[in-house]
PDB file of C-alpha atoms in Angstrom:
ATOM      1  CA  UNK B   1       0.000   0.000   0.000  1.00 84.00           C
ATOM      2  CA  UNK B   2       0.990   3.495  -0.670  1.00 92.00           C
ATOM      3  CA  UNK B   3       0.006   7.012   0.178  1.00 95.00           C
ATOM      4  CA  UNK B   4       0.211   9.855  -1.907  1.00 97.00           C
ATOM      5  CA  UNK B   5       0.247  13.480  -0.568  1.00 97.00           C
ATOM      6  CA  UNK B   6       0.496  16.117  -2.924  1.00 97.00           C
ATOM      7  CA  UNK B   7       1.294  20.016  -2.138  1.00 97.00           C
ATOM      8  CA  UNK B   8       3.128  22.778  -3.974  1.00 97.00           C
ATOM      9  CA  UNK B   9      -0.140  23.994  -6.250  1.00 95.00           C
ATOM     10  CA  UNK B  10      -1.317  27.696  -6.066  1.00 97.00           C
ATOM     11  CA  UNK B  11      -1.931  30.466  -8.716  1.00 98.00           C
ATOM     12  CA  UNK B  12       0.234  31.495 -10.711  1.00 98.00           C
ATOM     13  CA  UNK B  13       0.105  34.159 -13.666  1.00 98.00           C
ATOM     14  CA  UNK B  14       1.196  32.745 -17.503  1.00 98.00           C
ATOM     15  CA  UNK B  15       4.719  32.356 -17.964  1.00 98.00           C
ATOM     16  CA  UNK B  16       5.616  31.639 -13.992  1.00 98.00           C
ATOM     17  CA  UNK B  17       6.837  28.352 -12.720  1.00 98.00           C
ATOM     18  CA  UNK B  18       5.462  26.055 -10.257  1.00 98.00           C
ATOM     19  CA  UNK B  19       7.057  23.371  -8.297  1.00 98.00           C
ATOM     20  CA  UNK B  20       4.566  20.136  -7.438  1.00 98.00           C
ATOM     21  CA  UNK B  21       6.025  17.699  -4.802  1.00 98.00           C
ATOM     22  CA  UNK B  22       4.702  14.350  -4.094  1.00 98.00           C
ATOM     23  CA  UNK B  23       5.305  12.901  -0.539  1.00 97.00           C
ATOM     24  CA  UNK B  24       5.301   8.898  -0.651  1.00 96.00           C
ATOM     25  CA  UNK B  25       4.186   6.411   2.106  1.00 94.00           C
ATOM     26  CA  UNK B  26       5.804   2.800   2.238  1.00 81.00           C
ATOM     27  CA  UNK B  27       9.742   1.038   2.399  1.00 79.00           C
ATOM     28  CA  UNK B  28       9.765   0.152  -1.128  1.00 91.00           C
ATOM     29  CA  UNK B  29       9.423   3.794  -2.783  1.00 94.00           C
ATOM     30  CA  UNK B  30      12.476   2.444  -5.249  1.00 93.00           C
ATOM     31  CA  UNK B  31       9.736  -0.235  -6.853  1.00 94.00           C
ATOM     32  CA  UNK B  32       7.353   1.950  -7.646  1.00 95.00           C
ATOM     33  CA  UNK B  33       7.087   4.116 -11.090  1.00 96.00           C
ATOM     34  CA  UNK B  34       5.844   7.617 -10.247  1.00 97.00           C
ATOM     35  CA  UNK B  35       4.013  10.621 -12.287  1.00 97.00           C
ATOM     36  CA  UNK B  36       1.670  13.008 -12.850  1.00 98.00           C
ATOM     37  CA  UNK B  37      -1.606  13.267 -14.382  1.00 98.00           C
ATOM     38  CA  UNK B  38      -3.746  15.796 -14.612  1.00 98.00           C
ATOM     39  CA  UNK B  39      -7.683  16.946 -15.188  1.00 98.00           C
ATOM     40  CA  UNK B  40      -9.113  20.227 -16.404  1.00 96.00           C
ATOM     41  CA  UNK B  41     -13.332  21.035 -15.617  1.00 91.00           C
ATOM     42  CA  UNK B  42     -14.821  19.628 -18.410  1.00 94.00           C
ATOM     43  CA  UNK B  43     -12.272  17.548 -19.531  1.00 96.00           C
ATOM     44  CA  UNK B  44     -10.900  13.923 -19.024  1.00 96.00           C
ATOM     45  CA  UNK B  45      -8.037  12.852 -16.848  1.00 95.00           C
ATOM     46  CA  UNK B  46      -4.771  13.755 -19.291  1.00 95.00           C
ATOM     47  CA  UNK B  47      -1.467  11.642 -18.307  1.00 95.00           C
ATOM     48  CA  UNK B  48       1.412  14.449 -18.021  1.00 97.00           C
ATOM     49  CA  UNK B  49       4.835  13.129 -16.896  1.00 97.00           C
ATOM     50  CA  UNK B  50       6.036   9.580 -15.510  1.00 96.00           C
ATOM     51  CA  UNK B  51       9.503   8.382 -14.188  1.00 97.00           C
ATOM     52  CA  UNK B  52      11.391   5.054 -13.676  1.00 95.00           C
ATOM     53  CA  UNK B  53      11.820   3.251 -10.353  1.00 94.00           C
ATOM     54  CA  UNK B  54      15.597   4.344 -10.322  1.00 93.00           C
ATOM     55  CA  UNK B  55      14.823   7.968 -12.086  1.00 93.00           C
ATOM     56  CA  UNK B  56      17.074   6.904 -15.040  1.00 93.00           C
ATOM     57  CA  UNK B  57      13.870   6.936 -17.685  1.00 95.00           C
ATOM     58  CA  UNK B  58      11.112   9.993 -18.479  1.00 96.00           C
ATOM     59  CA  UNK B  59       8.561  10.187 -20.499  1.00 95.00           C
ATOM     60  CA  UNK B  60       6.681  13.590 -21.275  1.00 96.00           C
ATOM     61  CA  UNK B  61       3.113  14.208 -22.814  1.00 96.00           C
ATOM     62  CA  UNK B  62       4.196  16.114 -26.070  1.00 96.00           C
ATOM     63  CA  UNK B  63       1.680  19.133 -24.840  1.00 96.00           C
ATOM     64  CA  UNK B  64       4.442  19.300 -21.744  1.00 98.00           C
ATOM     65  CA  UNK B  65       7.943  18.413 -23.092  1.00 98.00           C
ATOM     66  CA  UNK B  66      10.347  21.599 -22.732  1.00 97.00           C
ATOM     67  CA  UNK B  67       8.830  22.919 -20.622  1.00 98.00           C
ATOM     68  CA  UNK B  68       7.871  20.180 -17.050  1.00 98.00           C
ATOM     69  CA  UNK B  69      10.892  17.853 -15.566  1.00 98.00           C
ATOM     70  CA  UNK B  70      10.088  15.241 -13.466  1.00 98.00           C
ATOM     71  CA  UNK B  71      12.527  13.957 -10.502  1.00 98.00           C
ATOM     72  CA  UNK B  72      12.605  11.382  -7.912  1.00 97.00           C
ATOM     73  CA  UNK B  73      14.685  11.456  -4.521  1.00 97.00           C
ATOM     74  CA  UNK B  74      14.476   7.811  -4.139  1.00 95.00           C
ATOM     75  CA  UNK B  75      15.892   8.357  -0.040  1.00 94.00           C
ATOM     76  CA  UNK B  76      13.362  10.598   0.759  1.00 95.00           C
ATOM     77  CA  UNK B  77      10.506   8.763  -0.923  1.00 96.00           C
ATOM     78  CA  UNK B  78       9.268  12.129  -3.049  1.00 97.00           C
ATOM     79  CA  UNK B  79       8.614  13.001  -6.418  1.00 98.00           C
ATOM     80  CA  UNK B  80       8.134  16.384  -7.755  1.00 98.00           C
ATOM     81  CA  UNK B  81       6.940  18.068 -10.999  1.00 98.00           C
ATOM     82  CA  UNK B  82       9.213  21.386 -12.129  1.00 98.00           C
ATOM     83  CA  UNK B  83       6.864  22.977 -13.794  1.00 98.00           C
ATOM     84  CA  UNK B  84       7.866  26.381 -16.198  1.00 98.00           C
ATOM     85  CA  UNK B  85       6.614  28.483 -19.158  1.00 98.00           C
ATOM     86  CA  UNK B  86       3.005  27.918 -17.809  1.00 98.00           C
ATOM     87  CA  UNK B  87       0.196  28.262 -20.078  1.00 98.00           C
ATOM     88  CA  UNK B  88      -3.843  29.201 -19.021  1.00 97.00           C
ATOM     89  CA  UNK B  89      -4.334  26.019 -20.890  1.00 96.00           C
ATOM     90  CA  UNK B  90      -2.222  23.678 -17.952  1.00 98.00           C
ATOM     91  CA  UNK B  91      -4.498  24.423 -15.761  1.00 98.00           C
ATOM     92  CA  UNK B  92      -6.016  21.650 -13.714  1.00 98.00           C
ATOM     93  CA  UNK B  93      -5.712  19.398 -10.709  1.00 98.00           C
ATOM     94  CA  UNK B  94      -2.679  17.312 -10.893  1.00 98.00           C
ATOM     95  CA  UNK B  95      -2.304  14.119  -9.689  1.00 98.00           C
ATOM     96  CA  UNK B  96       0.511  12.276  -7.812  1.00 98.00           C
ATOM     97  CA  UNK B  97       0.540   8.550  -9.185  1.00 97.00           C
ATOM     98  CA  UNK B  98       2.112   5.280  -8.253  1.00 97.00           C
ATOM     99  CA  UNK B  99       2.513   2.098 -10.114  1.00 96.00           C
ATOM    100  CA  UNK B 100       4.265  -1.051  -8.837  1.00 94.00           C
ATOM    101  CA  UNK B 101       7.131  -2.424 -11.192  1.00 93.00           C
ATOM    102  CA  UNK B 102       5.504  -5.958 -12.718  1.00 91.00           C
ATOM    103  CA  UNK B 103       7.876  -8.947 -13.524  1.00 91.00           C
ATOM    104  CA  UNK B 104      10.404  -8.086 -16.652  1.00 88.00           C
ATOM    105  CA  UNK B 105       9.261  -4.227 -16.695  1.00 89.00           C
ATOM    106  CA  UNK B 106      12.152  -2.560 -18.098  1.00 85.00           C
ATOM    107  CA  UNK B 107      10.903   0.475 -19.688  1.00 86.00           C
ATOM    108  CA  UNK B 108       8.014   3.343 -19.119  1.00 87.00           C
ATOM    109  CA  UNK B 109       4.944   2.878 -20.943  1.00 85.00           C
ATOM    110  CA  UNK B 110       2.851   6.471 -20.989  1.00 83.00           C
ATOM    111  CA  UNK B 111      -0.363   4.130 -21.665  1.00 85.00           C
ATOM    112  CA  UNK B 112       0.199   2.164 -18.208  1.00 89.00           C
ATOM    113  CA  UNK B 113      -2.596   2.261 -15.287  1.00 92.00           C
ATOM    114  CA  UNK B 114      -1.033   3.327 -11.908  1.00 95.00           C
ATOM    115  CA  UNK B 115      -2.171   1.335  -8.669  1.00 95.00           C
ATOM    116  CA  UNK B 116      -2.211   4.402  -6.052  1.00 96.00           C
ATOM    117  CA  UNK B 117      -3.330   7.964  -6.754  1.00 97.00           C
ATOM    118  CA  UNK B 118      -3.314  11.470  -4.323  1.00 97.00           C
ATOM    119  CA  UNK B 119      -6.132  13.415  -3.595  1.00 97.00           C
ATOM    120  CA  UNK B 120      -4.693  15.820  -6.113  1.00 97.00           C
ATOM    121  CA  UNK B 121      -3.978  19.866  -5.778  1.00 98.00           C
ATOM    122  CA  UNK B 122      -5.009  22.892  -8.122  1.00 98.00           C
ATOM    123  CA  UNK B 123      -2.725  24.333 -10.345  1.00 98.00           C
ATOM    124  CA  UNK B 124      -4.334  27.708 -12.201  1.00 98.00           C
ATOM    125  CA  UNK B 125      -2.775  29.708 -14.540  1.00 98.00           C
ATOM    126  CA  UNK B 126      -3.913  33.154 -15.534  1.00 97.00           C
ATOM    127  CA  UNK B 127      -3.625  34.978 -18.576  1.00 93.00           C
TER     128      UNK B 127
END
């Protein structure tokens, strides 16, 4: 079992950064693929960023890339979400996620399901 506690959202004007950190329950943080998702009114749940167990592998969302860098700090069981060059259009509620590494996973996979979500915080962006 793990617990997800997210913090670090607020309001922020367009083109100001935003740092999202992700505070992890549990003594096996290390097998555990984290990232973010995300989910705007109106629309459905939009995978952002994800991260390998040992923070050697990241995959982006291509509305994202250049712009948000994932990061893990495997001894302090955290994640966190650099987040710069913000747009109206990222805002949302963004999601801490957790998924446990299966048998022979190697690699990220943006279309995986994660096993453990946070209760989420509100980014907003304004123009």
């Amino acid at each position: 079992q793990v617990h997800l506690v997210e913090s670090g959202g607020g309001l922020v004007q367009a083109g100001g950064s935003l740092r999202l950190s992700c505070a992890a329950s549990g003594r096996t943080f290390s097998s555990y693929a984290m990232g973010w998702f995300r989910q705007a009114p109106g629309k459905e749940r939009e995978y952002v960023a994800a991260i390998s167990w040992n923070g050697g592998s990241t995959v982006y969302a291509d509305s994202v890339k250049g712009r948000f860098t994932i990061s893990r700090d495997n001894a302090e069981n955290a994640v966190a979400l650099q987040m710069n060059s913000l747009k109206p259009e990222d805002t949302a509620v963004y999601y801490c996620v957790a998924r446990r590494r299966r048998l022979g996973e190697t690699y990220l996979s943006p279309t995986w399901e994660y096993d453990y979500w946070g209760q989420g915080t509100q980014v907003t962006v304004s123009s």
